[in-house]
PDB file of C-alpha atoms in Angstrom:
ATOM      1  CA  THR A   6      59.204  74.258  28.205  1.00 47.00           C
ATOM      2  CA  THR A   7      56.760  75.203  25.129  1.00 55.00           C
ATOM      3  CA  VAL A   8      58.344  74.440  21.582  1.00 54.00           C
ATOM      4  CA  GLN A   9      58.152  78.848  21.393  1.00 57.00           C
ATOM      5  CA  THR A  10      60.023  79.053  24.146  1.00 56.00           C
ATOM      6  CA  LYS A  11      62.762  76.926  23.664  1.00 52.00           C
ATOM      7  CA  LEU A  12      62.944  78.165  20.029  1.00 51.00           C
ATOM      8  CA  ARG A  13      63.875  81.947  20.763  1.00 61.00           C
ATOM      9  CA  GLU A  14      66.164  80.061  23.209  1.00 81.00           C
ATOM     10  CA  SER A  15      68.709  79.327  20.424  1.00 92.00           C
ATOM     11  CA  VAL A  16      68.383  79.719  16.677  1.00 96.00           C
ATOM     12  CA  SER A  17      71.030  78.808  13.754  1.00 97.00           C
ATOM     13  CA  VAL A  18      71.749  82.043  11.868  1.00 98.00           C
ATOM     14  CA  PHE A  19      70.866  79.942   9.041  1.00 98.00           C
ATOM     15  CA  ASP A  20      67.539  79.604   9.756  1.00 97.00           C
ATOM     16  CA  PHE A  21      66.892  82.795   8.350  1.00 97.00           C
ATOM     17  CA  MET A  22      68.808  82.583   5.311  1.00 97.00           C
ATOM     18  CA  THR A  23      67.773  80.760   1.648  1.00 97.00           C
ATOM     19  CA  ALA A  24      69.886  77.934   0.853  1.00 97.00           C
ATOM     20  CA  ALA A  25      71.710  79.894  -1.905  1.00 97.00           C
ATOM     21  CA  GLN A  26      72.460  81.900   1.065  1.00 97.00           C
ATOM     22  CA  VAL A  27      73.947  79.179   3.275  1.00 97.00           C
ATOM     23  CA  ALA A  28      75.896  77.836   0.220  1.00 97.00           C
ATOM     24  CA  TYR A  29      77.625  81.675  -0.366  1.00 97.00           C
ATOM     25  CA  VAL A  30      78.550  81.859   3.888  1.00 97.00           C
ATOM     26  CA  LYS A  31      80.136  78.551   3.116  1.00 97.00           C
ATOM     27  CA  GLY A  32      81.231  78.895   0.001  1.00 96.00           C
ATOM     28  CA  GLY A  33      83.282  82.720   1.635  1.00 94.00           C
ATOM     29  CA  ALA A  34      81.530  84.611  -0.887  1.00 93.00           C
ATOM     30  CA  TYR A  35      79.849  87.893  -0.849  1.00 91.00           C
ATOM     31  CA  VAL A  36      75.808  87.575  -1.533  1.00 91.00           C
ATOM     32  CA  ALA A  37      73.434  90.259  -0.765  1.00 90.00           C
ATOM     33  CA  GLY A  38      71.058  89.406   2.369  1.00 93.00           C
ATOM     34  CA  ILE A  39      73.098  88.106   5.267  1.00 95.00           C
ATOM     35  CA  SER A  40      73.292  91.472   6.798  1.00 92.00           C
ATOM     36  CA  THR A  41      69.815  91.387   7.268  1.00 94.00           C
ATOM     37  CA  ALA A  42      69.258  87.380   8.197  1.00 96.00           C
ATOM     38  CA  ILE A  43      71.726  87.414  11.185  1.00 96.00           C
ATOM     39  CA  GLN A  44      70.005  90.630  12.579  1.00 95.00           C
ATOM     40  CA  ASN A  45      66.716  89.547  12.171  1.00 97.00           C
ATOM     41  CA  ALA A  46      68.267  85.848  14.020  1.00 97.00           C
ATOM     42  CA  VAL A  47      70.082  88.233  16.558  1.00 97.00           C
ATOM     43  CA  ASN A  48      66.322  89.563  17.523  1.00 96.00           C
ATOM     44  CA  SER A  49      64.608  86.661  17.786  1.00 96.00           C
ATOM     45  CA  ALA A  50      66.630  84.646  20.410  1.00 96.00           C
ATOM     46  CA  SER A  51      69.131  84.904  23.151  1.00 96.00           C
ATOM     47  CA  SER A  52      71.757  82.072  21.900  1.00 98.00           C
ATOM     48  CA  ILE A  53      72.663  82.488  18.410  1.00 98.00           C
ATOM     49  CA  HIS A  54      74.695  80.081  16.500  1.00 98.00           C
ATOM     50  CA  PHE A  55      76.843  80.817  13.518  1.00 98.00           C
ATOM     51  CA  PRO A  56      77.842  77.414  11.130  1.00 98.00           C
ATOM     52  CA  ALA A  57      81.370  76.963  10.212  1.00 98.00           C
ATOM     53  CA  GLY A  58      81.429  79.718   6.769  1.00 98.00           C
ATOM     54  CA  THR A  59      82.274  83.717   6.517  1.00 98.00           C
ATOM     55  CA  TYR A  60      79.493  85.661   6.548  1.00 97.00           C
ATOM     56  CA  ASN A  61      79.804  89.561   5.055  1.00 94.00           C
ATOM     57  CA  LEU A  62      78.154  91.847   6.073  1.00 91.00           C
ATOM     58  CA  LEU A  63      77.585  94.988   4.105  1.00 85.00           C
ATOM     59  CA  TYR A  64      76.109  96.554   7.078  1.00 84.00           C
ATOM     60  CA  GLY A  65      77.333  95.292  11.781  1.00 87.00           C
ATOM     61  CA  ILE A  66      75.049  93.791  13.697  1.00 93.00           C
ATOM     62  CA  GLU A  67      73.441  95.493  16.663  1.00 91.00           C
ATOM     63  CA  LEU A  68      73.455  93.133  19.632  1.00 95.00           C
ATOM     64  CA  PRO A  69      70.285  93.691  23.096  1.00 96.00           C
ATOM     65  CA  SER A  70      70.692  92.447  26.319  1.00 97.00           C
ATOM     66  CA  ASN A  71      71.080  89.192  27.213  1.00 97.00           C
ATOM     67  CA  CYS A  72      73.077  87.883  24.088  1.00 97.00           C
ATOM     68  CA  THR A  73      75.385  84.857  23.363  1.00 98.00           C
ATOM     69  CA  LEU A  74      76.596  84.226  19.951  1.00 98.00           C
ATOM     70  CA  THR A  75      78.701  81.083  19.302  1.00 98.00           C
ATOM     71  CA  GLY A  76      80.670  80.394  16.614  1.00 98.00           C
ATOM     72  CA  ASP A  77      82.086  76.656  15.458  1.00 98.00           C
ATOM     73  CA  GLY A  78      86.143  77.921  16.055  1.00 98.00           C
ATOM     74  CA  LYS A  79      88.180  81.202  16.173  1.00 97.00           C
ATOM     75  CA  PHE A  80      89.672  79.404  12.416  1.00 98.00           C
ATOM     76  CA  SER A  81      85.850  78.637  10.857  1.00 98.00           C
ATOM     77  CA  THR A  82      83.730  81.030  11.502  1.00 98.00           C
ATOM     78  CA  ILE A  83      84.420  84.539  10.439  1.00 98.00           C
ATOM     79  CA  ILE A  84      82.224  87.590  10.186  1.00 97.00           C
ATOM     80  CA  ARG A  85      83.593  89.459   7.747  1.00 95.00           C
ATOM     81  CA  ALA A  86      83.378  93.350   6.238  1.00 89.00           C
ATOM     82  CA  GLN A  87      82.112  92.950   3.025  1.00 87.00           C
ATOM     83  CA  ASP A  88      84.787  95.174   0.570  1.00 83.00           C
ATOM     84  CA  LEU A  89      83.266  98.874   0.643  1.00 76.00           C
ATOM     85  CA  CYS A  90      81.036  97.546   3.547  1.00 77.00           C
ATOM     86  CA  LEU A  91      78.345 100.792   4.299  1.00 68.00           C
ATOM     87  CA  GLU A  92      79.344 100.451   7.928  1.00 62.00           C
ATOM     88  CA  LYS A  93      82.880 100.034   8.023  1.00 50.00           C
ATOM     89  CA  ASN A  94      83.131 103.292   5.175  1.00 44.00           C
ATOM     90  CA  THR A  95      80.363 105.937   6.623  1.00 47.00           C
ATOM     91  CA  GLY A  96      80.816 104.821   9.802  1.00 44.00           C
ATOM     92  CA  VAL A  97      77.192 104.526  11.025  1.00 43.00           C
ATOM     93  CA  PRO A  98      76.617 105.160  14.511  1.00 42.00           C
ATOM     94  CA  VAL A  99      73.891 103.031  16.804  1.00 41.00           C
ATOM     95  CA  ASP A 100      72.288 105.982  18.577  1.00 41.00           C
ATOM     96  CA  GLY A 101      74.904 109.173  16.834  1.00 43.00           C
ATOM     97  CA  LEU A 102      77.367 108.836  19.830  1.00 44.00           C
ATOM     98  CA  TYR A 103      80.255 106.816  18.157  1.00 50.00           C
ATOM     99  CA  PRO A 104      81.399 105.683  14.562  1.00 54.00           C
ATOM    100  CA  GLY A 105      79.519 101.460  13.563  1.00 72.00           C
ATOM    101  CA  GLY A 106      81.188  98.515  14.493  1.00 85.00           C
ATOM    102  CA  LEU A 107      80.740  94.860  12.476  1.00 90.00           C
ATOM    103  CA  LEU A 108      79.097  93.631  15.864  1.00 94.00           C
ATOM    104  CA  LYS A 109      77.854  96.765  18.718  1.00 92.00           C
ATOM    105  CA  ALA A 110      76.005  96.928  20.999  1.00 92.00           C
ATOM    106  CA  SER A 111      75.166 100.490  23.699  1.00 88.00           C
ATOM    107  CA  ASN A 112      73.168 100.673  26.805  1.00 90.00           C
ATOM    108  CA  LYS A 113      72.737  96.846  26.934  1.00 95.00           C
ATOM    109  CA  THR A 114      74.152  94.142  29.330  1.00 97.00           C
ATOM    110  CA  ASN A 115      75.178  90.623  29.591  1.00 98.00           C
ATOM    111  CA  ILE A 116      76.296  89.943  26.455  1.00 98.00           C
ATOM    112  CA  GLN A 117      78.681  86.849  25.134  1.00 98.00           C
ATOM    113  CA  ILE A 118      80.381  86.294  22.223  1.00 98.00           C
ATOM    114  CA  LYS A 119      83.054  83.399  21.997  1.00 98.00           C
ATOM    115  CA  ASP A 120      84.163  80.833  19.150  1.00 98.00           C
ATOM    116  CA  LEU A 121      84.562  83.203  16.066  1.00 98.00           C
ATOM    117  CA  CYS A 122      86.483  85.483  14.190  1.00 98.00           C
ATOM    118  CA  ILE A 123      85.441  89.561  12.876  1.00 97.00           C
ATOM    119  CA  ASP A 124      88.015  90.605  10.321  1.00 96.00           C
ATOM    120  CA  GLY A 125      87.403  93.870   9.323  1.00 92.00           C
ATOM    121  CA  ASN A 126      89.180  93.617   6.128  1.00 91.00           C
ATOM    122  CA  PHE A 127      91.017  97.081   6.365  1.00 87.00           C
ATOM    123  CA  ALA A 128      92.312  96.741   2.621  1.00 85.00           C
ATOM    124  CA  GLY A 129      88.532  96.458   1.164  1.00 84.00           C
ATOM    125  CA  GLN A 130      87.904  99.817   2.566  1.00 79.00           C
ATOM    126  CA  ILE A 131      88.306 103.006   1.847  1.00 73.00           C
ATOM    127  CA  PRO A 132      91.397 104.557   4.065  1.00 67.00           C
ATOM    128  CA  SER A 133      90.872 107.111   6.979  1.00 60.00           C
ATOM    129  CA  VAL A 134      87.271 105.952   7.712  1.00 60.00           C
ATOM    130  CA  TYR A 135      86.901 105.348  11.388  1.00 64.00           C
ATOM    131  CA  CYS A 136      85.292 102.496  12.916  1.00 77.00           C
ATOM    132  CA  ASN A 137      85.840  99.279  14.925  1.00 88.00           C
ATOM    133  CA  ASN A 138      85.739  95.762  14.878  1.00 93.00           C
ATOM    134  CA  VAL A 139      83.620  95.645  18.309  1.00 95.00           C
ATOM    135  CA  GLN A 140      82.003  99.001  19.976  1.00 91.00           C
ATOM    136  CA  PHE A 141      80.447  98.487  23.072  1.00 93.00           C
ATOM    137  CA  HIS A 142      79.197 101.678  24.313  1.00 89.00           C
ATOM    138  CA  ARG A 143      77.750 101.824  28.070  1.00 90.00           C
ATOM    139  CA  THR A 144      76.970  98.484  28.252  1.00 94.00           C
ATOM    140  CA  SER A 145      77.800  95.773  31.785  1.00 96.00           C
ATOM    141  CA  TYR A 146      79.002  92.221  31.960  1.00 98.00           C
ATOM    142  CA  VAL A 147      80.197  91.685  28.194  1.00 98.00           C
ATOM    143  CA  THR A 148      82.445  88.278  27.797  1.00 98.00           C
ATOM    144  CA  ILE A 149      84.591  87.453  25.100  1.00 98.00           C
ATOM    145  CA  ASP A 150      86.116  84.345  24.797  1.00 98.00           C
ATOM    146  CA  ASN A 151      87.923  82.232  22.436  1.00 98.00           C
ATOM    147  CA  CYS A 152      88.012  84.582  19.419  1.00 98.00           C
ATOM    148  CA  ARG A 153      90.188  86.029  16.566  1.00 98.00           C
ATOM    149  CA  SER A 154      90.016  90.236  15.900  1.00 98.00           C
ATOM    150  CA  ILE A 155      91.821  90.913  13.024  1.00 97.00           C
ATOM    151  CA  ASN A 156      92.173  93.755  10.468  1.00 94.00           C
ATOM    152  CA  SER A 157      90.432  96.516  12.026  1.00 91.00           C
ATOM    153  CA  MET A 158      90.248  99.828  10.203  1.00 83.00           C
ATOM    154  CA  GLN A 159      90.371 101.410  13.570  1.00 84.00           C
ATOM    155  CA  GLU A 160      90.318  99.783  17.449  1.00 89.00           C
ATOM    156  CA  SER A 161      90.021  95.926  17.191  1.00 94.00           C
ATOM    157  CA  LEU A 162      87.710  95.257  20.139  1.00 96.00           C
ATOM    158  CA  LEU A 163      87.198  98.305  21.944  1.00 93.00           C
ATOM    159  CA  PHE A 164      84.308  99.416  24.977  1.00 93.00           C
ATOM    160  CA  ASN A 165      83.720 103.100  25.497  1.00 89.00           C
ATOM    161  CA  GLY A 166      82.735 103.903  29.147  1.00 89.00           C
ATOM    162  CA  SER A 167      81.607 100.189  29.688  1.00 93.00           C
ATOM    163  CA  TRP A 168      81.832  97.695  32.763  1.00 95.00           C
ATOM    164  CA  HIS A 169      82.492  94.437  33.688  1.00 97.00           C
ATOM    165  CA  CYS A 170      83.564  93.135  30.741  1.00 97.00           C
ATOM    166  CA  SER A 171      86.193  90.520  29.997  1.00 98.00           C
ATOM    167  CA  VAL A 172      88.660  89.584  26.983  1.00 98.00           C
ATOM    168  CA  THR A 173      90.158  85.905  27.399  1.00 98.00           C
ATOM    169  CA  ASN A 174      91.885  83.848  25.413  1.00 98.00           C
ATOM    170  CA  CYS A 175      91.979  86.041  22.095  1.00 98.00           C
ATOM    171  CA  ILE A 176      94.158  86.436  19.272  1.00 98.00           C
ATOM    172  CA  THR A 177      93.989  90.354  18.074  1.00 97.00           C
ATOM    173  CA  SER A 178      96.291  91.079  14.667  1.00 97.00           C
ATOM    174  CA  ASN A 179      96.822  93.428  12.031  1.00 95.00           C
ATOM    175  CA  ASN A 180      94.571  95.978  13.574  1.00 93.00           C
ATOM    176  CA  GLN A 181      95.075  99.417  13.074  1.00 89.00           C
ATOM    177  CA  TYR A 182      94.992 100.756  16.039  1.00 90.00           C
ATOM    178  CA  SER A 183      94.862  99.142  18.918  1.00 93.00           C
ATOM    179  CA  GLY A 184      94.033  95.258  20.022  1.00 95.00           C
ATOM    180  CA  ILE A 185      92.001  95.953  23.188  1.00 95.00           C
ATOM    181  CA  ASN A 186      91.225  99.637  23.817  1.00 92.00           C
ATOM    182  CA  THR A 187      89.108 100.695  26.571  1.00 92.00           C
ATOM    183  CA  ALA A 188      88.032 103.971  27.417  1.00 86.00           C
ATOM    184  CA  ILE A 189      85.689 107.191  28.315  1.00 83.00           C
ATOM    185  CA  ALA A 190      82.741 106.843  26.627  1.00 81.00           C
ATOM    186  CA  PRO A 191      82.270 109.601  23.858  1.00 74.00           C
ATOM    187  CA  ASP A 192      79.325 110.840  25.448  1.00 74.00           C
ATOM    188  CA  PHE A 193      80.541 112.117  28.936  1.00 75.00           C
ATOM    189  CA  THR A 194      79.522 114.585  31.718  1.00 74.00           C
ATOM    190  CA  TYR A 195      82.095 117.371  30.848  1.00 73.00           C
ATOM    191  CA  VAL A 196      84.161 118.626  34.437  1.00 72.00           C
ATOM    192  CA  ASP A 197      86.681 120.342  33.058  1.00 75.00           C
ATOM    193  CA  LEU A 198      90.025 119.220  31.186  1.00 73.00           C
ATOM    194  CA  TYR A 199      91.895 118.144  34.427  1.00 75.00           C
ATOM    195  CA  THR A 200      88.949 116.197  36.400  1.00 79.00           C
ATOM    196  CA  PRO A 201      88.614 112.211  35.167  1.00 78.00           C
ATOM    197  CA  ASP A 202      84.633 111.685  34.357  1.00 77.00           C
ATOM    198  CA  TYR A 203      83.611 108.595  36.348  1.00 77.00           C
ATOM    199  CA  SER A 204      80.646 108.726  35.691  1.00 77.00           C
ATOM    200  CA  SER A 205      82.099 107.653  31.806  1.00 84.00           C
ATOM    201  CA  GLN A 206      84.915 105.985  32.799  1.00 85.00           C
ATOM    202  CA  SER A 207      85.056 102.352  31.920  1.00 89.00           C
ATOM    203  CA  GLU A 208      85.662  99.620  34.838  1.00 91.00           C
ATOM    204  CA  TYR A 209      86.559  96.412  36.366  1.00 95.00           C
ATOM    205  CA  PHE A 210      87.889  94.808  32.788  1.00 96.00           C
ATOM    206  CA  THR A 211      90.034  91.905  33.025  1.00 97.00           C
ATOM    207  CA  CYS A 212      92.088  90.861  29.831  1.00 97.00           C
ATOM    208  CA  THR A 213      93.957  87.820  30.213  1.00 98.00           C
ATOM    209  CA  ASN A 214      95.316  85.010  28.039  1.00 98.00           C
ATOM    210  CA  ASN A 215      95.424  86.666  25.265  1.00 97.00           C
ATOM    211  CA  VAL A 216      97.582  87.141  21.915  1.00 97.00           C
ATOM    212  CA  SER A 217      98.403  90.276  19.853  1.00 96.00           C
ATOM    213  CA  VAL A 218     100.196  90.492  16.722  1.00 96.00           C
ATOM    214  CA  SER A 219     101.184  93.746  15.120  1.00 94.00           C
ATOM    215  CA  ASP A 220      98.160  95.644  16.448  1.00 93.00           C
ATOM    216  CA  GLY A 221      98.678  99.363  16.622  1.00 90.00           C
ATOM    217  CA  GLY A 222     101.051 100.139  13.858  1.00 80.00           C
ATOM    218  CA  ALA A 223     102.576 103.789  14.447  1.00 73.00           C
ATOM    219  CA  ILE A 224      99.572 104.903  16.203  1.00 78.00           C
ATOM    220  CA  ALA A 225      98.193 103.306  18.710  1.00 86.00           C
ATOM    221  CA  SER A 226      99.354 100.532  21.905  1.00 90.00           C
ATOM    222  CA  ALA A 227      98.525  96.569  21.061  1.00 93.00           C
ATOM    223  CA  TYR A 228      96.631  97.239  24.483  1.00 93.00           C
ATOM    224  CA  SER A 229      95.310 100.578  25.253  1.00 91.00           C
ATOM    225  CA  ILE A 230      93.946 100.333  29.094  1.00 91.00           C
ATOM    226  CA  ASN A 231      92.625 103.549  30.492  1.00 87.00           C
ATOM    227  CA  ASN A 232      90.125 102.638  33.214  1.00 86.00           C
ATOM    228  CA  ARG A 233      90.588 101.635  36.790  1.00 90.00           C
ATOM    229  CA  TYR A 234      90.248  98.166  38.822  1.00 94.00           C
ATOM    230  CA  ALA A 235      91.665  96.697  35.200  1.00 94.00           C
ATOM    231  CA  VAL A 236      93.951  93.176  35.406  1.00 96.00           C
ATOM    232  CA  VAL A 237      95.835  92.674  33.039  1.00 96.00           C
ATOM    233  CA  SER A 238      97.371  89.047  33.217  1.00 97.00           C
ATOM    234  CA  ASN A 239      99.374  86.121  30.687  1.00 98.00           C
ATOM    235  CA  ASN A 240      98.798  87.935  27.700  1.00 97.00           C
ATOM    236  CA  THR A 241     102.160  88.092  25.125  1.00 97.00           C
ATOM    237  CA  ILE A 242     102.018  91.009  22.401  1.00 96.00           C
ATOM    238  CA  TYR A 243     104.275  90.471  19.925  1.00 95.00           C
ATOM    239  CA  ASN A 244     105.142  93.812  17.753  1.00 91.00           C
ATOM    240  CA  GLY A 245     103.168  95.639  18.822  1.00 85.00           C
ATOM    241  CA  GLY A 246     102.840  99.566  17.871  1.00 84.00           C
ATOM    242  CA  LEU A 247     103.944 102.730  19.742  1.00 83.00           C
ATOM    243  CA  THR A 248     104.113 100.639  22.711  1.00 87.00           C
ATOM    244  CA  GLY A 249     102.442  97.086  24.478  1.00 91.00           C
ATOM    245  CA  ILE A 250     100.556  98.383  27.339  1.00 93.00           C
ATOM    246  CA  THR A 251      99.016 100.879  28.186  1.00 90.00           C
ATOM    247  CA  LEU A 252      97.815 102.180  31.668  1.00 89.00           C
ATOM    248  CA  GLY A 253      95.692 105.709  30.981  1.00 85.00           C
ATOM    249  CA  HIS A 254      96.732 109.039  29.289  1.00 76.00           C
ATOM    250  CA  ASP A 255      96.049 113.127  29.811  1.00 76.00           C
ATOM    251  CA  SER A 256      93.743 114.896  28.642  1.00 75.00           C
ATOM    252  CA  ASP A 257      94.077 115.182  25.350  1.00 72.00           C
ATOM    253  CA  GLY A 258      92.532 119.016  24.641  1.00 74.00           C
ATOM    254  CA  VAL A 259      88.976 117.402  23.892  1.00 73.00           C
ATOM    255  CA  ARG A 260      88.476 114.830  27.004  1.00 73.00           C
ATOM    256  CA  PRO A 261      89.141 114.645  30.225  1.00 76.00           C
ATOM    257  CA  PRO A 262      92.138 112.304  31.511  1.00 79.00           C
ATOM    258  CA  HIS A 263      91.106 108.594  31.459  1.00 80.00           C
ATOM    259  CA  ASP A 264      91.980 107.046  34.966  1.00 81.00           C
ATOM    260  CA  ALA A 265      94.086 104.152  34.799  1.00 84.00           C
ATOM    261  CA  SER A 266      94.270 103.909  39.082  1.00 87.00           C
ATOM    262  CA  TYR A 267      93.814 100.528  41.232  1.00 92.00           C
ATOM    263  CA  CYS A 268      95.150  98.265  38.058  1.00 93.00           C
ATOM    264  CA  SER A 269      97.056  94.990  38.061  1.00 95.00           C
ATOM    265  CA  VAL A 270      99.258  93.881  35.188  1.00 95.00           C
ATOM    266  CA  THR A 271     100.846  91.179  35.634  1.00 97.00           C
ATOM    267  CA  GLY A 272     103.146  88.172  34.145  1.00 97.00           C
ATOM    268  CA  ASN A 273     102.419  89.580  30.901  1.00 96.00           C
ATOM    269  CA  THR A 274     105.214  89.088  28.264  1.00 96.00           C
ATOM    270  CA  ILE A 275     106.121  91.695  25.197  1.00 93.00           C
TER     271      ILE A 275
END
């Protein structure tokens, strides 16, 4: 293994920042260029470390396949939307199919996010602009473990038309829509308004040992599980929105029904 190969395997985002930028991150303040530095780090290696600090982003980060993001703990490493964040306020799409997010991927595979916090900072954004903290579109084998996802303007952790994904040991809190949402991909293949579109359906989702606090508001459930073959177990939900957990829903007049067959829901506290 060469030195160059090792460098491509694992990097720190601090390696791509100036000393001044690192100081701002450690102090929790915004400074220009952080989004670009992080994107460069993500593009350069398969394992990216985020040391403790607050990373105020003006734009979201696109994640490639075979990517692992690791922080120093869900209360120590915070990826946060800067006030009037362009990603959050314009809903900038990855490929024209859906609003953006602070962390996002489309048509990718094998992504891990662990030991960090994603803060949508909805109080600092323009109201009624739809955007999510984390957005996966037609992406497979995603693991989110031991993270927090808070203050999102829309969904906190959203999986559209994605497969074999899991959220474990996480905290979602104070999100305007669901803390966790799995759904049909927005570019579904149209059949009719009464037939589930299995080609765009999320499948094989695991949601275990998580805590939700005040997610959903008056708009959505704390957890909206709209896919087949889901396992939802041992989660705790405090002060959920419309309901604690929903499985599937009928056609909304635009998309076919979200099928939620073959699911297991056990051991949850609401």
